[in-house]
CSV table of C-alpha atoms and ligand atoms in Angstrom, one decimal:
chain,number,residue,atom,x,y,z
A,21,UNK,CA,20.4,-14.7,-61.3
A,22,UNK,CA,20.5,-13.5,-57.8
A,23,UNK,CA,24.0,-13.5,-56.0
A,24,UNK,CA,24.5,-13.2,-52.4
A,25,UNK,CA,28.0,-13.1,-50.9
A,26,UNK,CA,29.6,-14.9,-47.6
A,27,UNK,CA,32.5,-13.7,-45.9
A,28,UNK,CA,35.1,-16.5,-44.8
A,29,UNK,CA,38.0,-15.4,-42.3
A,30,UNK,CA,38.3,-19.2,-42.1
A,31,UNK,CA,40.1,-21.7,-44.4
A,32,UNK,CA,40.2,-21.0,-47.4
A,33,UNK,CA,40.4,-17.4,-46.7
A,34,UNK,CA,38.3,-14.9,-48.5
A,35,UNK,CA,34.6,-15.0,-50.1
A,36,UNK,CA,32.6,-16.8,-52.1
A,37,UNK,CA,29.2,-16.1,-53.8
A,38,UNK,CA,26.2,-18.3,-53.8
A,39,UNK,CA,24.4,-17.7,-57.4
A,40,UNK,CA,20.7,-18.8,-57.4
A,41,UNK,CA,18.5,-18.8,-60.7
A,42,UNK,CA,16.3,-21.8,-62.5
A,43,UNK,CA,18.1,-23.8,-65.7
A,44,UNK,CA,21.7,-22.7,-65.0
A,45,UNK,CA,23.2,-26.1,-64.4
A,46,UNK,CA,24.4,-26.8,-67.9
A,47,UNK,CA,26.5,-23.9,-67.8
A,48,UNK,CA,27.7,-24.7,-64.0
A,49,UNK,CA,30.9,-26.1,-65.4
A,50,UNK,CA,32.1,-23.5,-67.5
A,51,UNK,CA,31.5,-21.4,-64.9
A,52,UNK,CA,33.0,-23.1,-62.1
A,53,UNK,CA,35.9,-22.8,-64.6
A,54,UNK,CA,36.0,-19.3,-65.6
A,55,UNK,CA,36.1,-19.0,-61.4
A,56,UNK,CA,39.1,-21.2,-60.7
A,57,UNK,CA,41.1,-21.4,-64.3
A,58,UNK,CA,43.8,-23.7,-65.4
A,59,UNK,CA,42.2,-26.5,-63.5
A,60,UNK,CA,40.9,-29.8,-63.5
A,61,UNK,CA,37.4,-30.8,-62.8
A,62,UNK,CA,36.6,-33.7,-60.8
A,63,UNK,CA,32.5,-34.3,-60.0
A,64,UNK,CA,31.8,-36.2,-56.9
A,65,UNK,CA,27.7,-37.3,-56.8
A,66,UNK,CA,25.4,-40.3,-55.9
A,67,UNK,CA,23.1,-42.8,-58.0
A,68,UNK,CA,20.1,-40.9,-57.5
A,69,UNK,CA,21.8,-37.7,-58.6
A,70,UNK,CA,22.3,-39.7,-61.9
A,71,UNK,CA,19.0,-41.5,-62.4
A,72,UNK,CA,17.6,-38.1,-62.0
A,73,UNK,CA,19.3,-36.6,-65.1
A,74,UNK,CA,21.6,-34.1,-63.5
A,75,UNK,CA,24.8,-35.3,-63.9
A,76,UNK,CA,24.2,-35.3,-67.8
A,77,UNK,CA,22.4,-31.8,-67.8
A,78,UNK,CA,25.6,-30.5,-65.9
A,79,UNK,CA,28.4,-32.6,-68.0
A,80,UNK,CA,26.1,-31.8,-71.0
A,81,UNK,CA,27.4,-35.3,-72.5
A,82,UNK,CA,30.9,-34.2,-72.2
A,83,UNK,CA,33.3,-36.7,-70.6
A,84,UNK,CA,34.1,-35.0,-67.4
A,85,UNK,CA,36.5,-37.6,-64.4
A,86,UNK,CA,33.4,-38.6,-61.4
A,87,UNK,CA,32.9,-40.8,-58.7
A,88,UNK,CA,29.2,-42.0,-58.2
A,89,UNK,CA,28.6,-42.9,-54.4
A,90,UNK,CA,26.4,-46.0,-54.3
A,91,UNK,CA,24.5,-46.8,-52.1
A,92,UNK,CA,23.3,-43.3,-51.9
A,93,UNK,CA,22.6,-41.5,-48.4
A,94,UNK,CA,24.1,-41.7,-45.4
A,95,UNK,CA,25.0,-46.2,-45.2
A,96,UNK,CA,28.0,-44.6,-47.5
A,97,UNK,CA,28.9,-41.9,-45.6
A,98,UNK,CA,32.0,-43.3,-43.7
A,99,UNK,CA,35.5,-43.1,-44.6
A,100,UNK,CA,35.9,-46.0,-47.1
A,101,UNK,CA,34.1,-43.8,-49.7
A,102,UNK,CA,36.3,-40.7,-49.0
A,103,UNK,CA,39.4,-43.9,-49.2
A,104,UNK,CA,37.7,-44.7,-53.0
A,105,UNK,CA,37.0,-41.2,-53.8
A,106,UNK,CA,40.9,-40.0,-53.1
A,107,UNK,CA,41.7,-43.4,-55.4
A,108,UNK,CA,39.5,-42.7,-58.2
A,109,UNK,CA,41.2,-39.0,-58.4
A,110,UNK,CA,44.8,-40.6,-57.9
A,111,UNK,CA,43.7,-42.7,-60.4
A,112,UNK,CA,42.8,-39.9,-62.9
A,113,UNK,CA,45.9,-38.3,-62.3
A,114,UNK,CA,45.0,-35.5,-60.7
A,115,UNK,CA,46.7,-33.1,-58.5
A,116,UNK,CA,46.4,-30.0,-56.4
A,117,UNK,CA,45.6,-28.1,-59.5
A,118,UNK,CA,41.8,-30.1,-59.0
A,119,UNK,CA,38.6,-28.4,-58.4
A,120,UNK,CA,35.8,-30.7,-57.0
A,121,UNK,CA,32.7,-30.7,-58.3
A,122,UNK,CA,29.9,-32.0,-55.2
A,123,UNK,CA,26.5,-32.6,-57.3
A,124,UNK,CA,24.1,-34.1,-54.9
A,125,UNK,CA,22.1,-33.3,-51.3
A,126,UNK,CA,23.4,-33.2,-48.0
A,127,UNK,CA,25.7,-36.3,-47.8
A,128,UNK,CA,27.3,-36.0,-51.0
A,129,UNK,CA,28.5,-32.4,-50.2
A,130,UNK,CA,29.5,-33.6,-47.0
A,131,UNK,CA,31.8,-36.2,-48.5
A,132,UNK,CA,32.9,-34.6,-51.8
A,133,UNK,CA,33.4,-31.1,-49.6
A,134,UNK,CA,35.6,-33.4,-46.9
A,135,UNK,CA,37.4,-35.2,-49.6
A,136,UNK,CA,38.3,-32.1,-51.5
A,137,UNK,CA,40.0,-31.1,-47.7
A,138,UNK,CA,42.6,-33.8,-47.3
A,139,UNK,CA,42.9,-34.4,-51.0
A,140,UNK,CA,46.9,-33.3,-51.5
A,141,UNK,CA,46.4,-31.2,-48.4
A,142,UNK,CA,42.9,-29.6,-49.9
A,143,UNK,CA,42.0,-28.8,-53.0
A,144,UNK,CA,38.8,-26.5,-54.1
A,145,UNK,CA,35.0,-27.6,-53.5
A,146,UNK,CA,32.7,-26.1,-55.5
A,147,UNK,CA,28.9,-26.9,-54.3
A,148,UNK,CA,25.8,-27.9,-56.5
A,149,UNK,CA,22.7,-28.5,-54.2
A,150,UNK,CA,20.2,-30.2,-55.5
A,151,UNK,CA,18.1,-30.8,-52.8
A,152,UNK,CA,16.1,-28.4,-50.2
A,153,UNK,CA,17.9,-29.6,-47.2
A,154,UNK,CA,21.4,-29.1,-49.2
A,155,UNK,CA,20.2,-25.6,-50.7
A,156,UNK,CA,19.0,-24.6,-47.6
A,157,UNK,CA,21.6,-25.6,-44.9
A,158,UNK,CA,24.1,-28.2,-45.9
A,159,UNK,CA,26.0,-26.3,-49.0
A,160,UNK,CA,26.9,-23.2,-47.6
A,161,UNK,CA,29.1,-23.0,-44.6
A,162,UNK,CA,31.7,-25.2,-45.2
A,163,UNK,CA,31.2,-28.2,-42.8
A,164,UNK,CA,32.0,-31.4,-44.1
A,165,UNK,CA,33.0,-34.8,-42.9
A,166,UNK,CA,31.5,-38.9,-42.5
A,167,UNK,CA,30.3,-40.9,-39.5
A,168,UNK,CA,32.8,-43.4,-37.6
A,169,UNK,CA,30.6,-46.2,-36.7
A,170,UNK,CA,30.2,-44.7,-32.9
A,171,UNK,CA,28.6,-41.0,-34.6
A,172,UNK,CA,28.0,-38.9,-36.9
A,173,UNK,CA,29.9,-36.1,-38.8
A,174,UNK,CA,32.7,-37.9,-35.9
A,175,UNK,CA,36.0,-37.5,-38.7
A,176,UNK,CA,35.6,-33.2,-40.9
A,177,UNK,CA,37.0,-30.2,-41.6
A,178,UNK,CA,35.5,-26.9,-42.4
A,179,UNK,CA,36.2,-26.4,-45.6
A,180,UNK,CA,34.4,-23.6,-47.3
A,181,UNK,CA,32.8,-23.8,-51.0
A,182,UNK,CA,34.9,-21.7,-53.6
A,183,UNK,CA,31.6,-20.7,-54.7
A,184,UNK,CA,27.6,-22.5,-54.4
A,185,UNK,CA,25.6,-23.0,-57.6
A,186,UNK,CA,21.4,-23.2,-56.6
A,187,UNK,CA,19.7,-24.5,-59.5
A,188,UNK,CA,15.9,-24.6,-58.6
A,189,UNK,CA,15.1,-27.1,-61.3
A,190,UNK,CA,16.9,-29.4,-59.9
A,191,UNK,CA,14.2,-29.4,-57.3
A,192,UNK,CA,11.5,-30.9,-59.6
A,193,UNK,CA,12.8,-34.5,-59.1
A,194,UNK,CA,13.1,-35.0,-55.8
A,195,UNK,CA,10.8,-37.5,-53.9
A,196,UNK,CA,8.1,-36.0,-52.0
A,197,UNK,CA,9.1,-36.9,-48.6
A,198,UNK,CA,12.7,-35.8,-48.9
A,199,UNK,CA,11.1,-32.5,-50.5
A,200,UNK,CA,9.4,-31.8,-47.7
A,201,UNK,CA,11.7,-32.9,-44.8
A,202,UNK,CA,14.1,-30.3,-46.4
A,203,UNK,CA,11.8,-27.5,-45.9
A,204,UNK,CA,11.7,-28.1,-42.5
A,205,UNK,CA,15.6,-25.8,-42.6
A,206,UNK,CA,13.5,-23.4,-44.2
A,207,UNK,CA,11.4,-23.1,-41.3
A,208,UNK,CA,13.8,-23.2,-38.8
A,209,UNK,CA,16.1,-20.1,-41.1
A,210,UNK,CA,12.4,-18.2,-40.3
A,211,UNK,CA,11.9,-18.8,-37.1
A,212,UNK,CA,15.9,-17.7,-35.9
A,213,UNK,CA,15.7,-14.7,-37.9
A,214,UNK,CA,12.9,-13.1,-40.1
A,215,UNK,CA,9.3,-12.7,-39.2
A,216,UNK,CA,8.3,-12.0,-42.6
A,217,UNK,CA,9.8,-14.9,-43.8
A,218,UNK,CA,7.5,-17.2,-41.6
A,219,UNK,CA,4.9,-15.0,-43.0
A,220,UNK,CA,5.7,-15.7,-46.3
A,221,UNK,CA,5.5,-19.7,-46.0
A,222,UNK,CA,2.5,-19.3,-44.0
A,223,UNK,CA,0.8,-17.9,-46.9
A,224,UNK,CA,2.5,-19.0,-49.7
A,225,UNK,CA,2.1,-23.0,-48.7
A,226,UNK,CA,0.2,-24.1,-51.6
A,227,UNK,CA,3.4,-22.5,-54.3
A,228,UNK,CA,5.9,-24.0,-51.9
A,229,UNK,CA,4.3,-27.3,-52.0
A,230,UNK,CA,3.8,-27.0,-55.7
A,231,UNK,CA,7.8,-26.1,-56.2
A,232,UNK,CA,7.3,-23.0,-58.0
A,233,UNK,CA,10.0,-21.9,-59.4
A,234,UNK,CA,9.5,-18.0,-58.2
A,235,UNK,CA,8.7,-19.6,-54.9
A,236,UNK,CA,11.8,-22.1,-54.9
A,237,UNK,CA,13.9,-19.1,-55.7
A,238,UNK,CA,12.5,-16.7,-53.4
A,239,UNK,CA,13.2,-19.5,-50.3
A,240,UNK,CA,16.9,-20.3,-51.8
A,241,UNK,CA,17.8,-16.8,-51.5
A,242,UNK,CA,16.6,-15.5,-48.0
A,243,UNK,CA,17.4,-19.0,-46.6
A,244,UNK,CA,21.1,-18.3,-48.3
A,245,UNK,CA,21.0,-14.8,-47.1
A,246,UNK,CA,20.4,-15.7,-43.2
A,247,UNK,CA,22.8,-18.7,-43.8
A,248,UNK,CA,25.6,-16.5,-45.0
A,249,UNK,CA,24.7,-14.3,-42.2
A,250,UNK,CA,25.1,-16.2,-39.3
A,251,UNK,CA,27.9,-18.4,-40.8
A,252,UNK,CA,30.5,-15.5,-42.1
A,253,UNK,CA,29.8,-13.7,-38.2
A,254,UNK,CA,30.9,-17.3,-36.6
A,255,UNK,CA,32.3,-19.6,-39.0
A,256,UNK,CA,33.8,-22.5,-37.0
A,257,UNK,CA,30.8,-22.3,-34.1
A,258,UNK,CA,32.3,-20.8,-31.8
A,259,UNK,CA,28.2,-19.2,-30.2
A,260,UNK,CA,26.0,-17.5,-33.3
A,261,UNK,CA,26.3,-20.7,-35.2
A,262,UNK,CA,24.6,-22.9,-32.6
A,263,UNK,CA,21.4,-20.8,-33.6
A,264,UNK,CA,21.7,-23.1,-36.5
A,265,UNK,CA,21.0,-26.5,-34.6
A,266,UNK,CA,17.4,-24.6,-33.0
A,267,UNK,CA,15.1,-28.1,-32.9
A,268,UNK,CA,18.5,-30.3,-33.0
A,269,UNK,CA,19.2,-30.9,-29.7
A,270,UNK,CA,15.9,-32.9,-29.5
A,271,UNK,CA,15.6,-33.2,-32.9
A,272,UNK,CA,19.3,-35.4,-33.0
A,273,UNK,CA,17.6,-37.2,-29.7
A,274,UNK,CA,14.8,-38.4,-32.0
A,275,UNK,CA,16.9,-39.7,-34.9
A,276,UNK,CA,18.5,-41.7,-32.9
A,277,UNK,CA,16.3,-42.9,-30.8
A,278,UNK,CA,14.0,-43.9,-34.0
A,279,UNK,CA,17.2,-45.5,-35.7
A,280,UNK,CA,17.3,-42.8,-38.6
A,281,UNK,CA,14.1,-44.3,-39.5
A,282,UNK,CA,13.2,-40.3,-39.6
A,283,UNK,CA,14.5,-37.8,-41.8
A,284,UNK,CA,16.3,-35.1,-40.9
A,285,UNK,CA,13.8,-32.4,-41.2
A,286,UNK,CA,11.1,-34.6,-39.6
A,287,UNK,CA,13.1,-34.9,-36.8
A,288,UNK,CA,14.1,-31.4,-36.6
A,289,UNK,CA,10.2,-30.8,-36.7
A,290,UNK,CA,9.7,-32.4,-33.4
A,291,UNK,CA,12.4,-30.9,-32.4
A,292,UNK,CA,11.1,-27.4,-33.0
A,293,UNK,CA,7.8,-28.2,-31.5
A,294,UNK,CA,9.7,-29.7,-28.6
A,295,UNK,CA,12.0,-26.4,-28.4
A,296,UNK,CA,8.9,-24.0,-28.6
A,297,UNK,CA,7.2,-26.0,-25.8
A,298,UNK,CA,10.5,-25.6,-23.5
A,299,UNK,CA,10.5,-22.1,-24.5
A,300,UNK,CA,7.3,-21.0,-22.9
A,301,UNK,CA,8.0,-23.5,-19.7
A,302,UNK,CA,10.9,-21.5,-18.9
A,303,UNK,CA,8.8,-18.0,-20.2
A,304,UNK,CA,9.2,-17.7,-23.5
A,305,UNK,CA,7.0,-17.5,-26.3
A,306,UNK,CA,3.3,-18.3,-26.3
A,307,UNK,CA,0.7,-21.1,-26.8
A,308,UNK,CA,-0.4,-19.0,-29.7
A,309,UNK,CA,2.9,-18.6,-31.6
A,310,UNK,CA,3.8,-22.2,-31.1
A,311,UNK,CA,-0.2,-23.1,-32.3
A,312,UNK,CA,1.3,-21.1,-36.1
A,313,UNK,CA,4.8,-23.0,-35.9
A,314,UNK,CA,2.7,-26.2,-35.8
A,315,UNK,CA,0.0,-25.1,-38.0
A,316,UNK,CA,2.9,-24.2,-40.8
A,317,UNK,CA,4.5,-27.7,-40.2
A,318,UNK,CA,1.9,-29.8,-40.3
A,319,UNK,CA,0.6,-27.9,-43.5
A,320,UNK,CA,4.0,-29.2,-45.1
A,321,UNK,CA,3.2,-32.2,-44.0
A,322,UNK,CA,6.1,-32.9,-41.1
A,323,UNK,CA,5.5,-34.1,-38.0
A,324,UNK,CA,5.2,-32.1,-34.6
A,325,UNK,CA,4.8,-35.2,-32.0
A,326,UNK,CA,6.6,-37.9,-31.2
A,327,UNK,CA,6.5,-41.0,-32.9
A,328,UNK,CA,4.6,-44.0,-31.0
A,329,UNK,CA,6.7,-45.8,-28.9
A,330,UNK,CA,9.7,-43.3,-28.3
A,331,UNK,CA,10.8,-43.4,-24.2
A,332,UNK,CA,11.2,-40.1,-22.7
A,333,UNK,CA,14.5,-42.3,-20.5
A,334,UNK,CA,15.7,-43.1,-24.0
A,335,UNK,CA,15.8,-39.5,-25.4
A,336,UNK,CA,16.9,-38.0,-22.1
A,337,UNK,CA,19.7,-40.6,-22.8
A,338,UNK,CA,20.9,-39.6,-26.3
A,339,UNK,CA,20.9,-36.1,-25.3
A,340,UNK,CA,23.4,-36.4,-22.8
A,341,UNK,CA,25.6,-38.0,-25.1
A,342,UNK,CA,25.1,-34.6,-28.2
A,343,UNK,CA,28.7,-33.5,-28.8
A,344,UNK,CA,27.2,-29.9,-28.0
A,345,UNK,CA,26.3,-31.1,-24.4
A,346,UNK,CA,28.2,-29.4,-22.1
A,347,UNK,CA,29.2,-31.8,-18.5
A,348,UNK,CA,26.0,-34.1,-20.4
A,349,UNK,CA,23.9,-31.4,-19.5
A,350,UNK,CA,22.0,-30.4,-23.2
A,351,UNK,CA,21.8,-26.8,-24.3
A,352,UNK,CA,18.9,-25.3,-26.4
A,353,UNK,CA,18.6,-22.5,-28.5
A,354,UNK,CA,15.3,-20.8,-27.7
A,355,UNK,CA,13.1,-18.3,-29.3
A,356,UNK,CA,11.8,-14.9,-27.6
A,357,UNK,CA,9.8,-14.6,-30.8
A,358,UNK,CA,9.0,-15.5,-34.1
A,359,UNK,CA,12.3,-14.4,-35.7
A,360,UNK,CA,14.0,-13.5,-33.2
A,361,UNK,CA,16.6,-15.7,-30.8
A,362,UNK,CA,16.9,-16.1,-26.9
A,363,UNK,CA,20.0,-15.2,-25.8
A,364,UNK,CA,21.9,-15.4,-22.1
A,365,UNK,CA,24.7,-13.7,-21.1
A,366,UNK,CA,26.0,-13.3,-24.7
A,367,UNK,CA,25.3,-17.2,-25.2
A,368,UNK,CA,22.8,-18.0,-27.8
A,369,UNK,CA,22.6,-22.1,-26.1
A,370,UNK,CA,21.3,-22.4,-23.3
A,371,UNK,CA,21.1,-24.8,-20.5
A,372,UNK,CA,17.4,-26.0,-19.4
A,373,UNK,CA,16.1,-27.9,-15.9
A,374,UNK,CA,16.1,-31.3,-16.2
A,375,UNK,CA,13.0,-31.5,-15.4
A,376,UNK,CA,11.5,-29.2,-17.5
A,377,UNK,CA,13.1,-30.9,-20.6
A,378,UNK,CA,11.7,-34.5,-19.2
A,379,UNK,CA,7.9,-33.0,-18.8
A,380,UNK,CA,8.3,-31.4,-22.0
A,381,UNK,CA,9.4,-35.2,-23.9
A,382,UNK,CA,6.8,-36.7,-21.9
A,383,UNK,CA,3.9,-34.3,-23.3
A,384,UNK,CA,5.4,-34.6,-26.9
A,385,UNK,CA,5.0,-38.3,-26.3
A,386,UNK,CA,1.1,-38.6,-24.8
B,419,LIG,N1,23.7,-27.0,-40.3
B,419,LIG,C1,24.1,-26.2,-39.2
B,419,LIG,C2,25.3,-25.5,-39.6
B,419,LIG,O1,25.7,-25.4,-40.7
B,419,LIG,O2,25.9,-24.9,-38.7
């Protein structure tokens, strides 16, 4: 089992280990418990969490109170769910003496994680990713929160995990695409902050690809490790943590502009290409690092130009509008390197010409 720790000066106060290993989630419970005694469990996941088999390997049959979101993804990620997970807790009797239990990918620890925050004023999330998106990015760091039906993540709290259970197995099942959007965050972790590490996917593909356990483990731990980094030095993104949205500002563009038709990670692949390409117009980077960047994402099997049809006007558009815009002018987060971050006057986002940014867009798009 390998154990990495985060710091949290934010709420709740304190730290809180991430535990990675292969064939540990039937004993997540009891150790969930042993962690936070004397209290009640209460498992929030989604339908495809359960036609998967994990919700049984984790309860191991035992009758354990749950909410299953349905529909899954992000169609339930709003405020009604949170409304019918608080009932079906109230329901259950429970009280502030409640751990929550989020079994699921990115959305479900988004909602069980926000629902845990207002439940009797907050009560304990404990995080079970079982996705590579979730395992990589979404579990640890304590954002959570549902769309409004203007935008996304628009109602959250931070509300950090009281601990984060990885159980690589849990990989096995999930759908190819979704698979591989995910490992677009592992990407991303390599290019912010360890060389090696993109040197390690760029050569290890084919075990990657295949979900090998050693090689599922291995990516779970330095992506936790950079994750916990970043996170316990700015833990309410505040500057360090924007490093985390490198690709997004784009990447968020594309989603939107493709009407989510794109997931995540495929988006943020753009969005990385799109990033490196703005990089070396304003004198960063080179043709030759970007050519690897879009060598290892294509490998995965992500794309790196813009889908047919997608207006540079329309992009230009939704980035104005990015809650991390500041007067509507987008910032980026750039590279200087492979693993190593751009930084400006001790700001690690940075504002871009306009007309870079358009002639950038408009090359993606040719
Ligand atoms: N997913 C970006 C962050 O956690 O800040």
């Amino acid at each position: 089992m390998k154990e990495i720790e985060v710091k949290t000066p934010a709420r709740p106060a304190g730290s809180y280990k991430i535990l990675i290993s292969h064939g540990m989630l039937g004993k997540v419970l009891s150790a969930a418990g042993a962690l936070l005694p004397k209290r009640s469990l209460f498992i929030v996941t989604d339908a495809n969490v359960v036609a998967a088999g994990h919700l049984q390997t984790l309860t191991r049959g035992k009758k354990v109170n749950k909410y299953v979101i349905e529909p899954c993804g992000e169609e339930s990620k709003n405020l009604g769910t949170i409304a019918k997970i608080v009932d079906a807790m109230e329901a259950a009797s429970l009280g502030r003496d409640t751990t929550v239990i989020a079994l699921g990918g990115g959305t479900v620890g988004d909602m069980a994680g926000f629902a845990a925050a207002i439940f009797k004023r907050g009560v304990p999330v404990v995080q079970v990713p079982t996705t590579t998106v979730a395992q990589a990015d979404s579990a640890i760091g304590g954002k959570t929160g549902v769309d409004s039906s203007q935008s996304k993540n628009a109602y959250g709290a931070f509300h950090h995990p009281s601990a984060v259970f990885i159980d690589v197995d849990t990989l096995k099942t999930l759908d190819e695409r979704q698979f591989k959007a995910g490992l677009a965050e592992s990407v991303k972790h390599a290019l912010l902050a360890d060389a090696e590490y993109f040197e390690y996917l760029d050569k290890n593909m084919d075990e990657v690809l295949a979900r090998d356990p050693d090689a599922m483990e291995h990516l779970a731990e330095v992506n936790s490790r950079i994750k916990a980094f970043v996170v316990q030095h700015d833990p309410e993104e505040k500057n360090l943590r924007r490093i985390l949205n490198y690709g997004h500002t784009v990447g968020h563009a594309v989603e939107s502009a493709t009407g989510y038709s794109l997931l995540h990670g495929e988006a943020i692949a753009i969005g990385m290409v799109a990033a490196g390409k703005i990089g070396m117009a304003v004198g960063l980077g080179d043709g030759r690092k970007l050519g690897r960047v879009e060598k290892v994402l294509d490998r995965i099997g992500l794309p790196v130009v813009m889908p047919k049809g997608i207006e540079t006007p329309v992009l230009l558009e939704a980035m104005s509008r990015d809650k991390k815009a500041v007067s509507k002018r987008p910032r980026f987060v750039l590279l200087e390197d492979i693993g190593k971050v751009h930084s400006k006057d001790g700001q690690w986002a940075v504002e871009v010409p306009e007309e870079t940014v358009e002639k950038v867009l408009a090359e993606l798009s040719s």
